Amino acid sequence: MQFKELGLDNRLLKNLNHYAFSKATDIQQQAIPVAIAGKDLLASSKTGSGKTLAFVLPMLHKSLKSKAFSAKDPRGLILAPTRELAKQVYGELRTMLGGLSYDAALIVGGENFNDQVKALRRYPRFIVATPGRLADHLEHRSLYLDGLETLILDEADRMLDLGFEAELRKIHKLAHHRRRQTLMFSATLDHAEVNGIASDMLDSPKRIAIGVSNQEHKDITQKFYLCDHLDHKEALLERVLQEAEYRQVIIFTATRDDTDRLTDKLNKQGLKAVALSGNLNQGQRNTIMSQFERGVYKILVTTDVASRGLDIANVTHVINFDMPKHTEEYVHRVGRTGRAGNKGDAVSLVGPKDWASFKRVETYLQQDLSFSVFDDLKGKFKGIKPKKPHFKKKSSASQQNKKAKAPQKSRKPVKRDKSFHQNVSVGDAVFIPKKKVAPKQDDE
């Protein structure tokens, strides 16, 4: 389906020419008409499906076709779980605002609070924010949501996993009026907390599920390698990078320390690598991501902070140096490659500490995953066998019944030798038992 068939404003169709595609994806075909009709929406789609435009386009279309509720309050608010995802959404929003008389603001943590206050005083029509920082501005009254027309929650499951439920409910309360439209997007609709908060924040929502989050991605080739220990894992990483014909690579690790250590190691090997982790301030993170997007660095080593929101076409390989703790994160990590019809490769290194996570991923994907091997880097680790449960042996029912019915033999009294009462010598004395004296009776 072409975008022009969705009933969008011509000004938005003109801005869509900046993209290299003209056909709408499945989530866009189903979500945009529902949102344009003014209904609340609870939608799920796999990563890389184009869901950002699925909520940005109807939000802007609604603003172009109707009058604002308030002259100062924002008309649309998009919430995202991480700074990187918020920045990515903000970039697409700015592209679609080209030539329109609307302004937008990016409000995320890690940046100067007072500068954000000044930006909000210019009364932007649209705001992209992380829940924590936006809640801070609401508390300091540098922002009001009385006239909010559209509230969008992107990656709602991730926001709840990060502990933002209180902030989401606060935002909902301060922007609660009957004419507000709410669009909620989640990686899965089976998330109990997502359904719980959706029942409170959405009004009779239309539910849309495009594909399944654990569905196999046809454009991504997945490979798994078993590792004995850290040195073995690093040797496999080096070999993978040597043999892979990559343009750009993202390597995911478990900790911040691992990102720095691996980055130093890769740079010593002559590879252009840079580390990204949550302990960097927003300015540093923006600089690193800008350099990576422009191809200054070929390899980005990061934690799960970059597992969502990165949309870089040149990323041909994703490597899980450590398996993720949460199974959904595996899908989002792998989804950083193979985007927009491009082919991608995902490589996972599985050691003894990663085995439990690997088995959860295997169950989640509902696939029997096999392991690849480099002949000269074979290891001894073959996986961990599940422990067999210990059960006490129970006798069969028939045996128990026989035991119950069998008559018990009466025990005969044991004859005791009472000779020790008589003539038993104790030293030179002889023990003579005393006779009992009969009780005296009254003369009466």
mmCIF file with all atom_site columns, C-alpha atoms in Angstrom, residues 43-213:
data_model
loop_
_atom_site.group_PDB
_atom_site.id
_atom_site.type_symbol
_atom_site.label_atom_id
_atom_site.label_alt_id
_atom_site.label_comp_id
_atom_site.label_asym_id
_atom_site.label_entity_id
_atom_site.label_seq_id
_atom_site.pdbx_PDB_ins_code
_atom_site.Cartn_x
_atom_site.Cartn_y
_atom_site.Cartn_z
_atom_site.occupancy
_atom_site.B_iso_or_equiv
_atom_site.pdbx_formal_charge
_atom_site.auth_seq_id
_atom_site.auth_comp_id
_atom_site.auth_asym_id
_atom_site.auth_atom_id
_atom_site.pdbx_PDB_model_num
ATOM 1   C CA . ALA A 1 43  ? 0.057   -2.110  19.016 1.00 0.00 ? 43  ALA A CA 1
ATOM 2   C CA . SER A 1 44  ? 2.885   -4.586  18.809 1.00 0.00 ? 44  SER A CA 1
ATOM 3   C CA . SER A 1 45  ? 5.398   -5.169  16.022 1.00 0.00 ? 45  SER A CA 1
ATOM 4   C CA . LYS A 1 46  ? 8.873   -6.550  15.697 1.00 0.00 ? 46  LYS A CA 1
ATOM 5   C CA . THR A 1 47  ? 11.901  -4.282  15.705 1.00 0.00 ? 47  THR A CA 1
ATOM 6   C CA . GLY A 1 48  ? 12.720  -2.510  12.448 1.00 0.00 ? 48  GLY A CA 1
ATOM 7   C CA . SER A 1 49  ? 9.114   -2.592  11.235 1.00 0.00 ? 49  SER A CA 1
ATOM 8   C CA . GLY A 1 50  ? 8.732   1.190   10.842 1.00 0.00 ? 50  GLY A CA 1
ATOM 9   C CA . LYS A 1 51  ? 6.566   1.820   13.883 1.00 0.00 ? 51  LYS A CA 1
ATOM 10  C CA . THR A 1 52  ? 8.035   5.325   14.491 1.00 0.00 ? 52  THR A CA 1
ATOM 11  C CA . LEU A 1 53  ? 6.326   6.689   11.382 1.00 0.00 ? 53  LEU A CA 1
ATOM 12  C CA . ALA A 1 54  ? 3.240   4.678   12.344 1.00 0.00 ? 54  ALA A CA 1
ATOM 13  C CA . PHE A 1 55  ? 2.644   7.070   15.263 1.00 0.00 ? 55  PHE A CA 1
ATOM 14  C CA . VAL A 1 56  ? 4.431   10.245  14.073 1.00 0.00 ? 56  VAL A CA 1
ATOM 15  C CA . LEU A 1 57  ? 2.419   10.565  10.849 1.00 0.00 ? 57  LEU A CA 1
ATOM 16  C CA . PRO A 1 58  ? -1.100  10.394  12.375 1.00 0.00 ? 58  PRO A CA 1
ATOM 17  C CA . MET A 1 59  ? -0.046  12.726  15.222 1.00 0.00 ? 59  MET A CA 1
ATOM 18  C CA . LEU A 1 60  ? 1.092   15.373  12.723 1.00 0.00 ? 60  LEU A CA 1
ATOM 19  C CA . HIS A 1 61  ? -1.903  14.771  10.438 1.00 0.00 ? 61  HIS A CA 1
ATOM 20  C CA . LYS A 1 62  ? -4.253  15.380  13.348 1.00 0.00 ? 62  LYS A CA 1
ATOM 21  C CA . SER A 1 63  ? -2.464  18.635  14.223 1.00 0.00 ? 63  SER A CA 1
ATOM 22  C CA . LEU A 1 64  ? -2.671  19.884  10.635 1.00 0.00 ? 64  LEU A CA 1
ATOM 23  C CA . LYS A 1 65  ? -6.380  19.125  10.363 1.00 0.00 ? 65  LYS A CA 1
ATOM 24  C CA . SER A 1 66  ? -7.630  20.479  13.722 1.00 0.00 ? 66  SER A CA 1
ATOM 25  C CA . LYS A 1 67  ? -7.257  23.450  16.039 1.00 0.00 ? 67  LYS A CA 1
ATOM 26  C CA . ALA A 1 68  ? -5.109  23.241  19.168 1.00 0.00 ? 68  ALA A CA 1
ATOM 27  C CA . PHE A 1 69  ? -6.729  22.830  22.567 1.00 0.00 ? 69  PHE A CA 1
ATOM 28  C CA . SER A 1 70  ? -4.256  25.324  24.081 1.00 0.00 ? 70  SER A CA 1
ATOM 29  C CA . ALA A 1 71  ? -2.015  28.071  22.720 1.00 0.00 ? 71  ALA A CA 1
ATOM 30  C CA . LYS A 1 72  ? 0.894   27.153  25.019 1.00 0.00 ? 72  LYS A CA 1
ATOM 31  C CA . ASP A 1 73  ? 0.673   23.477  25.918 1.00 0.00 ? 73  ASP A CA 1
ATOM 32  C CA . PRO A 1 74  ? 2.234   20.872  23.607 1.00 0.00 ? 74  PRO A CA 1
ATOM 33  C CA . ARG A 1 75  ? -0.099  19.126  21.177 1.00 0.00 ? 75  ARG A CA 1
ATOM 34  C CA . GLY A 1 76  ? 1.823   15.860  21.048 1.00 0.00 ? 76  GLY A CA 1
ATOM 35  C CA . LEU A 1 77  ? 4.091   14.070  23.538 1.00 0.00 ? 77  LEU A CA 1
ATOM 36  C CA . ILE A 1 78  ? 6.194   11.015  22.676 1.00 0.00 ? 78  ILE A CA 1
ATOM 37  C CA . LEU A 1 79  ? 7.771   9.081   25.542 1.00 0.00 ? 79  LEU A CA 1
ATOM 38  C CA . ALA A 1 80  ? 10.693  6.701   25.003 1.00 0.00 ? 80  ALA A CA 1
ATOM 39  C CA . PRO A 1 81  ? 12.573  4.548   27.542 1.00 0.00 ? 81  PRO A CA 1
ATOM 40  C CA . THR A 1 82  ? 16.160  5.596   26.710 1.00 0.00 ? 82  THR A CA 1
ATOM 41  C CA . ARG A 1 83  ? 17.957  8.713   25.535 1.00 0.00 ? 83  ARG A CA 1
ATOM 42  C CA . GLU A 1 84  ? 19.190  6.989   22.389 1.00 0.00 ? 84  GLU A CA 1
ATOM 43  C CA . LEU A 1 85  ? 15.713  5.897   21.339 1.00 0.00 ? 85  LEU A CA 1
ATOM 44  C CA . ALA A 1 86  ? 14.292  9.339   22.159 1.00 0.00 ? 86  ALA A CA 1
ATOM 45  C CA . LYS A 1 87  ? 16.978  10.953  20.011 1.00 0.00 ? 87  LYS A CA 1
ATOM 46  C CA . GLN A 1 88  ? 16.221  8.564   17.147 1.00 0.00 ? 88  GLN A CA 1
ATOM 47  C CA . VAL A 1 89  ? 12.496  9.346   17.294 1.00 0.00 ? 89  VAL A CA 1
ATOM 48  C CA . TYR A 1 90  ? 13.236  13.060  17.554 1.00 0.00 ? 90  TYR A CA 1
ATOM 49  C CA . GLY A 1 91  ? 15.303  12.853  14.360 1.00 0.00 ? 91  GLY A CA 1
ATOM 50  C CA . GLU A 1 92  ? 12.435  11.276  12.410 1.00 0.00 ? 92  GLU A CA 1
ATOM 51  C CA . LEU A 1 93  ? 9.999   13.811  13.857 1.00 0.00 ? 93  LEU A CA 1
ATOM 52  C CA . ARG A 1 94  ? 12.207  16.698  12.733 1.00 0.00 ? 94  ARG A CA 1
ATOM 53  C CA . THR A 1 95  ? 12.365  15.220  9.232  1.00 0.00 ? 95  THR A CA 1
ATOM 54  C CA . MET A 1 96  ? 8.575   15.109  9.023  1.00 0.00 ? 96  MET A CA 1
ATOM 55  C CA . LEU A 1 97  ? 8.267   18.676  10.387 1.00 0.00 ? 97  LEU A CA 1
ATOM 56  C CA . GLY A 1 98  ? 10.233  20.085  7.452  1.00 0.00 ? 98  GLY A CA 1
ATOM 57  C CA . GLY A 1 99  ? 8.376   23.016  5.902  1.00 0.00 ? 99  GLY A CA 1
ATOM 58  C CA . LEU A 1 100 ? 5.719   23.021  8.641  1.00 0.00 ? 100 LEU A CA 1
ATOM 59  C CA . SER A 1 101 ? 5.253   25.880  11.104 1.00 0.00 ? 101 SER A CA 1
ATOM 60  C CA . TYR A 1 102 ? 5.738   23.615  14.120 1.00 0.00 ? 102 TYR A CA 1
ATOM 61  C CA . ASP A 1 103 ? 8.594   23.367  16.575 1.00 0.00 ? 103 ASP A CA 1
ATOM 62  C CA . ALA A 1 104 ? 9.725   20.337  18.586 1.00 0.00 ? 104 ALA A CA 1
ATOM 63  C CA . ALA A 1 105 ? 11.876  19.812  21.691 1.00 0.00 ? 105 ALA A CA 1
ATOM 64  C CA . LEU A 1 106 ? 13.949  16.892  22.963 1.00 0.00 ? 106 LEU A CA 1
ATOM 65  C CA . ILE A 1 107 ? 13.776  16.496  26.758 1.00 0.00 ? 107 ILE A CA 1
ATOM 66  C CA . VAL A 1 108 ? 16.027  13.748  28.123 1.00 0.00 ? 108 VAL A CA 1
ATOM 67  C CA . GLY A 1 109 ? 18.150  13.147  31.183 1.00 0.00 ? 109 GLY A CA 1
ATOM 68  C CA . GLY A 1 110 ? 21.853  13.962  31.256 1.00 0.00 ? 110 GLY A CA 1
ATOM 69  C CA . GLU A 1 111 ? 21.441  17.395  29.676 1.00 0.00 ? 111 GLU A CA 1
ATOM 70  C CA . ASN A 1 112 ? 21.274  20.833  31.279 1.00 0.00 ? 112 ASN A CA 1
ATOM 71  C CA . PHE A 1 113 ? 17.951  21.244  33.057 1.00 0.00 ? 113 PHE A CA 1
ATOM 72  C CA . ASN A 1 114 ? 17.828  25.053  32.750 1.00 0.00 ? 114 ASN A CA 1
ATOM 73  C CA . ASP A 1 115 ? 18.478  24.922  29.010 1.00 0.00 ? 115 ASP A CA 1
ATOM 74  C CA . GLN A 1 116 ? 15.524  22.584  28.709 1.00 0.00 ? 116 GLN A CA 1
ATOM 75  C CA . VAL A 1 117 ? 13.382  25.005  30.731 1.00 0.00 ? 117 VAL A CA 1
ATOM 76  C CA . LYS A 1 118 ? 14.249  27.758  28.248 1.00 0.00 ? 118 LYS A CA 1
ATOM 77  C CA . ALA A 1 119 ? 13.321  25.460  25.351 1.00 0.00 ? 119 ALA A CA 1
ATOM 78  C CA . LEU A 1 120 ? 9.962   24.657  26.977 1.00 0.00 ? 120 LEU A CA 1
ATOM 79  C CA . ARG A 1 121 ? 9.228   28.358  27.473 1.00 0.00 ? 121 ARG A CA 1
ATOM 80  C CA . ARG A 1 122 ? 9.224   28.693  23.693 1.00 0.00 ? 122 ARG A CA 1
ATOM 81  C CA . TYR A 1 123 ? 6.130   26.466  23.813 1.00 0.00 ? 123 TYR A CA 1
ATOM 82  C CA . PRO A 1 124 ? 7.084   23.705  21.360 1.00 0.00 ? 124 PRO A CA 1
ATOM 83  C CA . ARG A 1 125 ? 4.121   21.988  19.733 1.00 0.00 ? 125 ARG A CA 1
ATOM 84  C CA . PHE A 1 126 ? 5.692   18.529  20.048 1.00 0.00 ? 126 PHE A CA 1
ATOM 85  C CA . ILE A 1 127 ? 7.959   16.990  22.681 1.00 0.00 ? 127 ILE A CA 1
ATOM 86  C CA . VAL A 1 128 ? 10.005  13.798  22.632 1.00 0.00 ? 128 VAL A CA 1
ATOM 87  C CA . ALA A 1 129 ? 11.149  12.852  26.132 1.00 0.00 ? 129 ALA A CA 1
ATOM 88  C CA . THR A 1 130 ? 12.213  10.198  28.567 1.00 0.00 ? 130 THR A CA 1
ATOM 89  C CA . PRO A 1 131 ? 9.697   9.687   31.425 1.00 0.00 ? 131 PRO A CA 1
ATOM 90  C CA . GLY A 1 132 ? 12.039  10.552  34.296 1.00 0.00 ? 132 GLY A CA 1
ATOM 91  C CA . ARG A 1 133 ? 13.190  13.930  33.010 1.00 0.00 ? 133 ARG A CA 1
ATOM 92  C CA . LEU A 1 134 ? 9.704   14.939  31.829 1.00 0.00 ? 134 LEU A CA 1
ATOM 93  C CA . ALA A 1 135 ? 8.294   14.125  35.277 1.00 0.00 ? 135 ALA A CA 1
ATOM 94  C CA . ASP A 1 136 ? 10.955  16.426  36.776 1.00 0.00 ? 136 ASP A CA 1
ATOM 95  C CA . HIS A 1 137 ? 9.814   19.311  34.575 1.00 0.00 ? 137 HIS A CA 1
ATOM 96  C CA . LEU A 1 138 ? 6.198   18.685  35.495 1.00 0.00 ? 138 LEU A CA 1
ATOM 97  C CA . GLU A 1 139 ? 7.131   18.801  39.174 1.00 0.00 ? 139 GLU A CA 1
ATOM 98  C CA . HIS A 1 140 ? 9.010   22.106  38.670 1.00 0.00 ? 140 HIS A CA 1
ATOM 99  C CA . ARG A 1 141 ? 6.034   23.456  36.681 1.00 0.00 ? 141 ARG A CA 1
ATOM 100 C CA . SER A 1 142 ? 8.128   24.310  33.660 1.00 0.00 ? 142 SER A CA 1
ATOM 101 C CA . LEU A 1 143 ? 5.619   22.369  31.580 1.00 0.00 ? 143 LEU A CA 1
ATOM 102 C CA . TYR A 1 144 ? 1.855   21.772  31.602 1.00 0.00 ? 144 TYR A CA 1
ATOM 103 C CA . LEU A 1 145 ? -0.088  19.074  29.777 1.00 0.00 ? 145 LEU A CA 1
ATOM 104 C CA . ASP A 1 146 ? -3.651  20.369  30.148 1.00 0.00 ? 146 ASP A CA 1
ATOM 105 C CA . GLY A 1 147 ? -4.019  20.840  26.393 1.00 0.00 ? 147 GLY A CA 1
ATOM 106 C CA . LEU A 1 148 ? -2.219  17.672  25.261 1.00 0.00 ? 148 LEU A CA 1
ATOM 107 C CA . GLU A 1 149 ? -3.967  16.081  22.282 1.00 0.00 ? 149 GLU A CA 1
ATOM 108 C CA . THR A 1 150 ? -1.858  12.968  21.618 1.00 0.00 ? 150 THR A CA 1
ATOM 109 C CA . LEU A 1 151 ? 0.170   10.908  24.096 1.00 0.00 ? 151 LEU A CA 1
ATOM 110 C CA . ILE A 1 152 ? 2.437   8.252   22.590 1.00 0.00 ? 152 ILE A CA 1
ATOM 111 C CA . LEU A 1 153 ? 4.308   5.606   24.571 1.00 0.00 ? 153 LEU A CA 1
ATOM 112 C CA . ASP A 1 154 ? 7.037   3.963   22.511 1.00 0.00 ? 154 ASP A CA 1
ATOM 113 C CA . GLU A 1 155 ? 8.509   0.689   23.839 1.00 0.00 ? 155 GLU A CA 1
ATOM 114 C CA . ALA A 1 156 ? 6.087   0.721   26.778 1.00 0.00 ? 156 ALA A CA 1
ATOM 115 C CA . ASP A 1 157 ? 7.314   -2.688  27.972 1.00 0.00 ? 157 ASP A CA 1
ATOM 116 C CA . ARG A 1 158 ? 10.867  -1.383  28.258 1.00 0.00 ? 158 ARG A CA 1
ATOM 117 C CA . MET A 1 159 ? 9.749   1.703   30.205 1.00 0.00 ? 159 MET A CA 1
ATOM 118 C CA . LEU A 1 160 ? 7.964   -0.488  32.707 1.00 0.00 ? 160 LEU A CA 1
ATOM 119 C CA . ASP A 1 161 ? 10.955  -2.839  32.972 1.00 0.00 ? 161 ASP A CA 1
ATOM 120 C CA . LEU A 1 162 ? 13.137  0.191   33.782 1.00 0.00 ? 162 LEU A CA 1
ATOM 121 C CA . GLY A 1 163 ? 10.799  1.181   36.635 1.00 0.00 ? 163 GLY A CA 1
ATOM 122 C CA . PHE A 1 164 ? 9.029   4.184   35.082 1.00 0.00 ? 164 PHE A CA 1
ATOM 123 C CA . GLU A 1 165 ? 5.483   3.126   35.995 1.00 0.00 ? 165 GLU A CA 1
ATOM 124 C CA . ALA A 1 166 ? 5.099   5.877   38.628 1.00 0.00 ? 166 ALA A CA 1
ATOM 125 C CA . GLU A 1 167 ? 6.263   8.553   36.163 1.00 0.00 ? 167 GLU A CA 1
ATOM 126 C CA . LEU A 1 168 ? 3.928   7.263   33.449 1.00 0.00 ? 168 LEU A CA 1
ATOM 127 C CA . ARG A 1 169 ? 0.960   7.363   35.785 1.00 0.00 ? 169 ARG A CA 1
ATOM 128 C CA . LYS A 1 170 ? 1.885   10.883  36.896 1.00 0.00 ? 170 LYS A CA 1
ATOM 129 C CA . ILE A 1 171 ? 2.061   12.076  33.291 1.00 0.00 ? 171 ILE A CA 1
ATOM 130 C CA . HIS A 1 172 ? -1.251  10.367  32.550 1.00 0.00 ? 172 HIS A CA 1
ATOM 131 C CA . LYS A 1 173 ? -2.905  12.064  35.534 1.00 0.00 ? 173 LYS A CA 1
ATOM 132 C CA . LEU A 1 174 ? -1.675  15.548  34.578 1.00 0.00 ? 174 LEU A CA 1
ATOM 133 C CA . ALA A 1 175 ? -2.763  15.119  30.946 1.00 0.00 ? 175 ALA A CA 1
ATOM 134 C CA . HIS A 1 176 ? -6.023  13.338  31.617 1.00 0.00 ? 176 HIS A CA 1
ATOM 135 C CA . HIS A 1 177 ? -9.010  14.672  29.739 1.00 0.00 ? 177 HIS A CA 1
ATOM 136 C CA . ARG A 1 178 ? -11.620 12.952  27.628 1.00 0.00 ? 178 ARG A CA 1
ATOM 137 C CA . ARG A 1 179 ? -10.364 14.293  24.277 1.00 0.00 ? 179 ARG A CA 1
ATOM 138 C CA . ARG A 1 180 ? -6.804  13.019  24.639 1.00 0.00 ? 180 ARG A CA 1
ATOM 139 C CA . GLN A 1 181 ? -5.770  10.225  22.295 1.00 0.00 ? 181 GLN A CA 1
ATOM 140 C CA . THR A 1 182 ? -3.252  7.643   23.506 1.00 0.00 ? 182 THR A CA 1
ATOM 141 C CA . LEU A 1 183 ? -1.139  5.375   21.320 1.00 0.00 ? 183 LEU A CA 1
ATOM 142 C CA . MET A 1 184 ? 0.869   2.658   23.056 1.00 0.00 ? 184 MET A CA 1
ATOM 143 C CA . PHE A 1 185 ? 3.475   0.544   21.290 1.00 0.00 ? 185 PHE A CA 1
ATOM 144 C CA . SER A 1 186 ? 5.117   -2.484  22.872 1.00 0.00 ? 186 SER A CA 1
ATOM 145 C CA . ALA A 1 187 ? 7.367   -5.309  21.722 1.00 0.00 ? 187 ALA A CA 1
ATOM 146 C CA . THR A 1 188 ? 4.774   -7.755  23.029 1.00 0.00 ? 188 THR A CA 1
ATOM 147 C CA . LEU A 1 189 ? 1.145   -7.582  24.112 1.00 0.00 ? 189 LEU A CA 1
ATOM 148 C CA . ASP A 1 190 ? 1.635   -10.486 26.529 1.00 0.00 ? 190 ASP A CA 1
ATOM 149 C CA . HIS A 1 191 ? 3.396   -8.259  29.074 1.00 0.00 ? 191 HIS A CA 1
ATOM 150 C CA . ALA A 1 192 ? 1.250   -8.281  32.235 1.00 0.00 ? 192 ALA A CA 1
ATOM 151 C CA . GLU A 1 193 ? 2.305   -4.784  33.351 1.00 0.00 ? 193 GLU A CA 1
ATOM 152 C CA . VAL A 1 194 ? 1.712   -3.360  29.876 1.00 0.00 ? 194 VAL A CA 1
ATOM 153 C CA . ASN A 1 195 ? -1.853  -4.683  29.872 1.00 0.00 ? 195 ASN A CA 1
ATOM 154 C CA . GLY A 1 196 ? -2.343  -3.369  33.394 1.00 0.00 ? 196 GLY A CA 1
ATOM 155 C CA . ILE A 1 197 ? -1.290  0.192   32.608 1.00 0.00 ? 197 ILE A CA 1
ATOM 156 C CA . ALA A 1 198 ? -3.032  0.093   29.216 1.00 0.00 ? 198 ALA A CA 1
ATOM 157 C CA . SER A 1 199 ? -6.358  -0.625  30.911 1.00 0.00 ? 199 SER A CA 1
ATOM 158 C CA . ASP A 1 200 ? -5.914  2.554   32.993 1.00 0.00 ? 200 ASP A CA 1
ATOM 159 C CA . MET A 1 201 ? -4.495  4.890   30.338 1.00 0.00 ? 201 MET A CA 1
ATOM 160 C CA . LEU A 1 202 ? -6.284  3.816   27.148 1.00 0.00 ? 202 LEU A CA 1
ATOM 161 C CA . ASP A 1 203 ? -9.973  4.125   26.322 1.00 0.00 ? 203 ASP A CA 1
ATOM 162 C CA . SER A 1 204 ? -11.338 1.048   24.494 1.00 0.00 ? 204 SER A CA 1
ATOM 163 C CA . PRO A 1 205 ? -8.155  0.680   22.429 1.00 0.00 ? 205 PRO A CA 1
ATOM 164 C CA . LYS A 1 206 ? -7.853  -1.074  19.093 1.00 0.00 ? 206 LYS A CA 1
ATOM 165 C CA . ARG A 1 207 ? -5.314  -3.910  19.432 1.00 0.00 ? 207 ARG A CA 1
ATOM 166 C CA . ILE A 1 208 ? -2.909  -4.586  16.561 1.00 0.00 ? 208 ILE A CA 1
ATOM 167 C CA . ALA A 1 209 ? -0.193  -7.255  16.536 1.00 0.00 ? 209 ALA A CA 1
ATOM 168 C CA . ILE A 1 210 ? 2.049   -7.418  13.484 1.00 0.00 ? 210 ILE A CA 1
ATOM 169 C CA . GLY A 1 211 ? 4.182   -10.541 13.469 1.00 0.00 ? 211 GLY A CA 1
ATOM 170 C CA . VAL A 1 212 ? 5.527   -11.972 16.709 1.00 0.00 ? 212 VAL A CA 1
ATOM 171 C CA . SER A 1 213 ? 8.538   -10.649 18.604 1.00 0.00 ? 213 SER A CA 1
#
